[in-house]
Amino acid sequence: MSSSSAGAAASGGRRYAFTVGGEAGERLDLLVARYGELSRTQAATLIANGHVLVNGARQRASYRSESSDAVTVEVPPPPGRDIVAEQIPLDIVYEDEHLLVVDKPAGMVVHPAPGNWSGTLVNALLGRGEPLAEGGGEDRAGLVHRLDKDTSGLLVVAKTDASHRVLSTALAARQVTRRYVAVCWGHLNGDAITVDQPIARDPRDRTRMAIVQTGKVARTDFVRLARFDSVDLLRAHLHSGRTHQIRVHLSSVGHPVIGDDTYGGGGGRKLAALPPRRHFLHAAWLRFRHPVSGAVVDLRSPLPTDLRQSLAVLSAMPELAEHQDPLDVFGFYHTDEPANGASLSE
């Protein structure tokens, strides 16, 4: 099957098209879902509402595709919804007139979406009354990158469109260093491994991501900092920023992040002393060049209380629960990079 996409339109909708090849005989709703990264229900709704044409004509969701069928899909924009400014406290670890960096708590969704229209980081940013870059749209005001809801740690927000462009370009060029601390179940095969596997929506469950050979390139370097009885303490270095990347990559090698209910690491929560709906993944270290001055911005986020307590239990080192930053104990910040930050390439 060959496919093409027109991308997002200015109105928020998008169009994509594909030609059926070896998938002849598959149901139309399954094909539309797979190549649009949609749920099967969303695909069926598009078909029923006349937004899907096969060779220029409407078909049912149950239509069995034939070789060389030309399928076009029009995804309408979502209904408009105002994003409300809310007075929600934030931990701002760096701020000037060009950007700010937030230390996001676990449990906070980054931007509004169906099911989470309030209480998000964007709602909180708007509530501060400060200027934010508009390039990403109101629902993603200022965001340069994202963190999963239950992942804590450092996240960059641009205040101006110029800063947003420079930071986004640097991120794409792997000139922003993002290192995460993770604890995984079991033990890696070596003290340092690289997982270089493409990631896309799981074709069997659109709410998950998976290793998919037709997906987007994704690479993560993992360094084992410590080996405990049942888990490894890891430093994860992202070379790309795919959704759930670290979690998917660790699960793919049989060592899911502890507490990760989605990718197989949710069992043994009591053993890990983790609260409900919390996995052990934290964006602890962020380094980038300032988009205006060019100076190196080097920021660190010590483990939050819940992860310090978990690490103290898993390591059988109770003193870590009160340590200011247990990551120092395990050499998390010791790398081969120049100490003066002269090179930020990954």
PDB file of N, CA, C and O in Angstrom, residues 261-288:
ATOM      1  N   ASP A 261       1.660   0.770  33.772  1.00  0.00           N
ATOM      2  CA  ASP A 261       0.541  -0.136  33.525  1.00  0.00           C
ATOM      3  C   ASP A 261       0.302  -0.365  32.036  1.00  0.00           C
ATOM      4  O   ASP A 261      -0.192  -1.415  31.638  1.00  0.00           O
ATOM      5  N   THR A 262       0.638   0.601  31.200  1.00  0.00           N
ATOM      6  CA  THR A 262       0.351   0.507  29.768  1.00  0.00           C
ATOM      7  C   THR A 262       1.272  -0.462  29.055  1.00  0.00           C
ATOM      8  O   THR A 262       0.854  -1.188  28.153  1.00  0.00           O
ATOM      9  N   TYR A 263       2.539  -0.514  29.446  1.00  0.00           N
ATOM     10  CA  TYR A 263       3.519  -1.299  28.698  1.00  0.00           C
ATOM     11  C   TYR A 263       4.124  -2.447  29.510  1.00  0.00           C
ATOM     12  O   TYR A 263       5.249  -2.873  29.251  1.00  0.00           O
ATOM     13  N   GLY A 264       3.372  -2.964  30.465  1.00  0.00           N
ATOM     14  CA  GLY A 264       3.752  -4.207  31.109  1.00  0.00           C
ATOM     15  C   GLY A 264       4.536  -4.097  32.394  1.00  0.00           C
ATOM     16  O   GLY A 264       5.000  -5.118  32.914  1.00  0.00           O
ATOM     17  N   GLY A 265       4.703  -2.894  32.927  1.00  0.00           N
ATOM     18  CA  GLY A 265       5.496  -2.755  34.144  1.00  0.00           C
ATOM     19  C   GLY A 265       4.695  -2.444  35.383  1.00  0.00           C
ATOM     20  O   GLY A 265       5.259  -2.077  36.418  1.00  0.00           O
ATOM     21  N   GLY A 266       3.372  -2.598  35.311  1.00  0.00           N
ATOM     22  CA  GLY A 266       2.520  -2.173  36.417  1.00  0.00           C
ATOM     23  C   GLY A 266       2.477  -3.109  37.604  1.00  0.00           C
ATOM     24  O   GLY A 266       2.093  -2.706  38.700  1.00  0.00           O
ATOM     25  N   GLY A 267       2.838  -4.361  37.421  1.00  0.00           N
ATOM     26  CA  GLY A 267       2.815  -5.300  38.529  1.00  0.00           C
ATOM     27  C   GLY A 267       3.884  -4.980  39.562  1.00  0.00           C
ATOM     28  O   GLY A 267       4.880  -4.316  39.269  1.00  0.00           O
ATOM     29  N   GLY A 268       3.684  -5.452  40.784  1.00  0.00           N
ATOM     30  CA  GLY A 268       4.681  -5.254  41.825  1.00  0.00           C
ATOM     31  C   GLY A 268       4.770  -3.840  42.340  1.00  0.00           C
ATOM     32  O   GLY A 268       5.817  -3.419  42.864  1.00  0.00           O
ATOM     33  N   ARG A 269       3.680  -3.090  42.224  1.00  0.00           N
ATOM     34  CA  ARG A 269       3.699  -1.699  42.663  1.00  0.00           C
ATOM     35  C   ARG A 269       4.019  -1.576  44.153  1.00  0.00           C
ATOM     36  O   ARG A 269       4.730  -0.678  44.592  1.00  0.00           O
ATOM     37  N   LYS A 270       3.486  -2.513  44.962  1.00  0.00           N
ATOM     38  CA  LYS A 270       3.752  -2.467  46.402  1.00  0.00           C
ATOM     39  C   LYS A 270       5.233  -2.710  46.674  1.00  0.00           C
ATOM     40  O   LYS A 270       5.838  -2.047  47.524  1.00  0.00           O
ATOM     41  N   LEU A 271       5.833  -3.653  45.939  1.00  0.00           N
ATOM     42  CA  LEU A 271       7.262  -3.915  46.086  1.00  0.00           C
ATOM     43  C   LEU A 271       8.088  -2.668  45.780  1.00  0.00           C
ATOM     44  O   LEU A 271       9.092  -2.389  46.437  1.00  0.00           O
ATOM     45  N   ALA A 272       7.629  -1.901  44.786  1.00  0.00           N
ATOM     46  CA  ALA A 272       8.372  -0.712  44.377  1.00  0.00           C
ATOM     47  C   ALA A 272       8.009   0.515  45.199  1.00  0.00           C
ATOM     48  O   ALA A 272       8.613   1.588  45.003  1.00  0.00           O
ATOM     49  N   ALA A 273       7.045   0.397  46.101  1.00  0.00           N
ATOM     50  CA  ALA A 273       6.607   1.512  46.951  1.00  0.00           C
ATOM     51  C   ALA A 273       6.189   2.721  46.126  1.00  0.00           C
ATOM     52  O   ALA A 273       6.490   3.874  46.467  1.00  0.00           O
ATOM     53  N   LEU A 274       5.488   2.455  45.016  1.00  0.00           N
ATOM     54  CA  LEU A 274       5.009   3.530  44.151  1.00  0.00           C
ATOM     55  C   LEU A 274       3.528   3.778  44.391  1.00  0.00           C
ATOM     56  O   LEU A 274       2.755   2.831  44.590  1.00  0.00           O
ATOM     57  N   PRO A 275       3.097   5.032  44.323  1.00  0.00           N
ATOM     58  CA  PRO A 275       1.659   5.317  44.451  1.00  0.00           C
ATOM     59  C   PRO A 275       0.910   4.881  43.197  1.00  0.00           C
ATOM     60  O   PRO A 275       1.531   4.608  42.161  1.00  0.00           O
ATOM     61  N   PRO A 276      -0.408   4.815  43.245  1.00  0.00           N
ATOM     62  CA  PRO A 276      -1.195   4.428  42.063  1.00  0.00           C
ATOM     63  C   PRO A 276      -0.927   5.364  40.886  1.00  0.00           C
ATOM     64  O   PRO A 276      -0.680   6.553  41.066  1.00  0.00           O
ATOM     65  N   ARG A 277      -0.994   4.783  39.679  1.00  0.00           N
ATOM     66  CA  ARG A 277      -0.865   5.535  38.431  1.00  0.00           C
ATOM     67  C   ARG A 277       0.436   6.339  38.355  1.00  0.00           C
ATOM     68  O   ARG A 277       0.477   7.437  37.810  1.00  0.00           O
ATOM     69  N   ARG A 278       1.500   5.788  38.879  1.00  0.00           N
ATOM     70  CA  ARG A 278       2.794   6.460  38.821  1.00  0.00           C
ATOM     71  C   ARG A 278       3.827   5.484  38.312  1.00  0.00           C
ATOM     72  O   ARG A 278       3.939   4.354  38.816  1.00  0.00           O
ATOM     73  N   HIS A 279       4.575   5.868  37.292  1.00  0.00           N
ATOM     74  CA  HIS A 279       5.699   5.045  36.863  1.00  0.00           C
ATOM     75  C   HIS A 279       7.006   5.768  37.178  1.00  0.00           C
ATOM     76  O   HIS A 279       7.031   6.977  37.365  1.00  0.00           O
ATOM     77  N   PHE A 280       8.081   5.003  37.239  1.00  0.00           N
ATOM     78  CA  PHE A 280       9.377   5.564  37.640  1.00  0.00           C
ATOM     79  C   PHE A 280      10.103   6.082  36.400  1.00  0.00           C
ATOM     80  O   PHE A 280      10.973   5.431  35.837  1.00  0.00           O
ATOM     81  N   LEU A 281       9.716   7.288  36.003  1.00  0.00           N
ATOM     82  CA  LEU A 281      10.348   7.951  34.862  1.00  0.00           C
ATOM     83  C   LEU A 281      10.297   9.453  35.129  1.00  0.00           C
ATOM     84  O   LEU A 281       9.231  10.014  35.386  1.00  0.00           O
ATOM     85  N   HIS A 282      11.464  10.092  35.048  1.00  0.00           N
ATOM     86  CA  HIS A 282      11.568  11.501  35.444  1.00  0.00           C
ATOM     87  C   HIS A 282      12.559  12.210  34.530  1.00  0.00           C
ATOM     88  O   HIS A 282      13.683  11.731  34.330  1.00  0.00           O
ATOM     89  N   ALA A 283      12.138  13.327  33.946  1.00  0.00           N
ATOM     90  CA  ALA A 283      13.006  14.133  33.079  1.00  0.00           C
ATOM     91  C   ALA A 283      13.902  14.989  33.966  1.00  0.00           C
ATOM     92  O   ALA A 283      13.547  16.094  34.372  1.00  0.00           O
ATOM     93  N   ALA A 284      15.078  14.476  34.277  1.00  0.00           N
ATOM     94  CA  ALA A 284      15.904  15.044  35.337  1.00  0.00           C
ATOM     95  C   ALA A 284      16.923  16.070  34.870  1.00  0.00           C
ATOM     96  O   ALA A 284      17.383  16.883  35.676  1.00  0.00           O
ATOM     97  N   TRP A 285      17.288  16.038  33.597  1.00  0.00           N
ATOM     98  CA  TRP A 285      18.406  16.885  33.153  1.00  0.00           C
ATOM     99  C   TRP A 285      18.086  17.439  31.776  1.00  0.00           C
ATOM    100  O   TRP A 285      17.736  16.702  30.855  1.00  0.00           O
ATOM    101  N   LEU A 286      18.246  18.752  31.640  1.00  0.00           N
ATOM    102  CA  LEU A 286      17.944  19.440  30.389  1.00  0.00           C
ATOM    103  C   LEU A 286      19.045  20.449  30.105  1.00  0.00           C
ATOM    104  O   LEU A 286      19.377  21.274  30.961  1.00  0.00           O
ATOM    105  N   ARG A 287      19.628  20.379  28.909  1.00  0.00           N
ATOM    106  CA  ARG A 287      20.690  21.314  28.519  1.00  0.00           C
ATOM    107  C   ARG A 287      20.421  21.796  27.095  1.00  0.00           C
ATOM    108  O   ARG A 287      20.160  20.999  26.206  1.00  0.00           O
ATOM    109  N   PHE A 288      20.497  23.106  26.897  1.00  0.00           N
ATOM    110  CA  PHE A 288      20.294  23.666  25.561  1.00  0.00           C
ATOM    111  C   PHE A 288      20.936  25.050  25.504  1.00  0.00           C
ATOM    112  O   PHE A 288      21.253  25.644  26.531  1.00  0.00           O
TER     113      PHE A 288
END
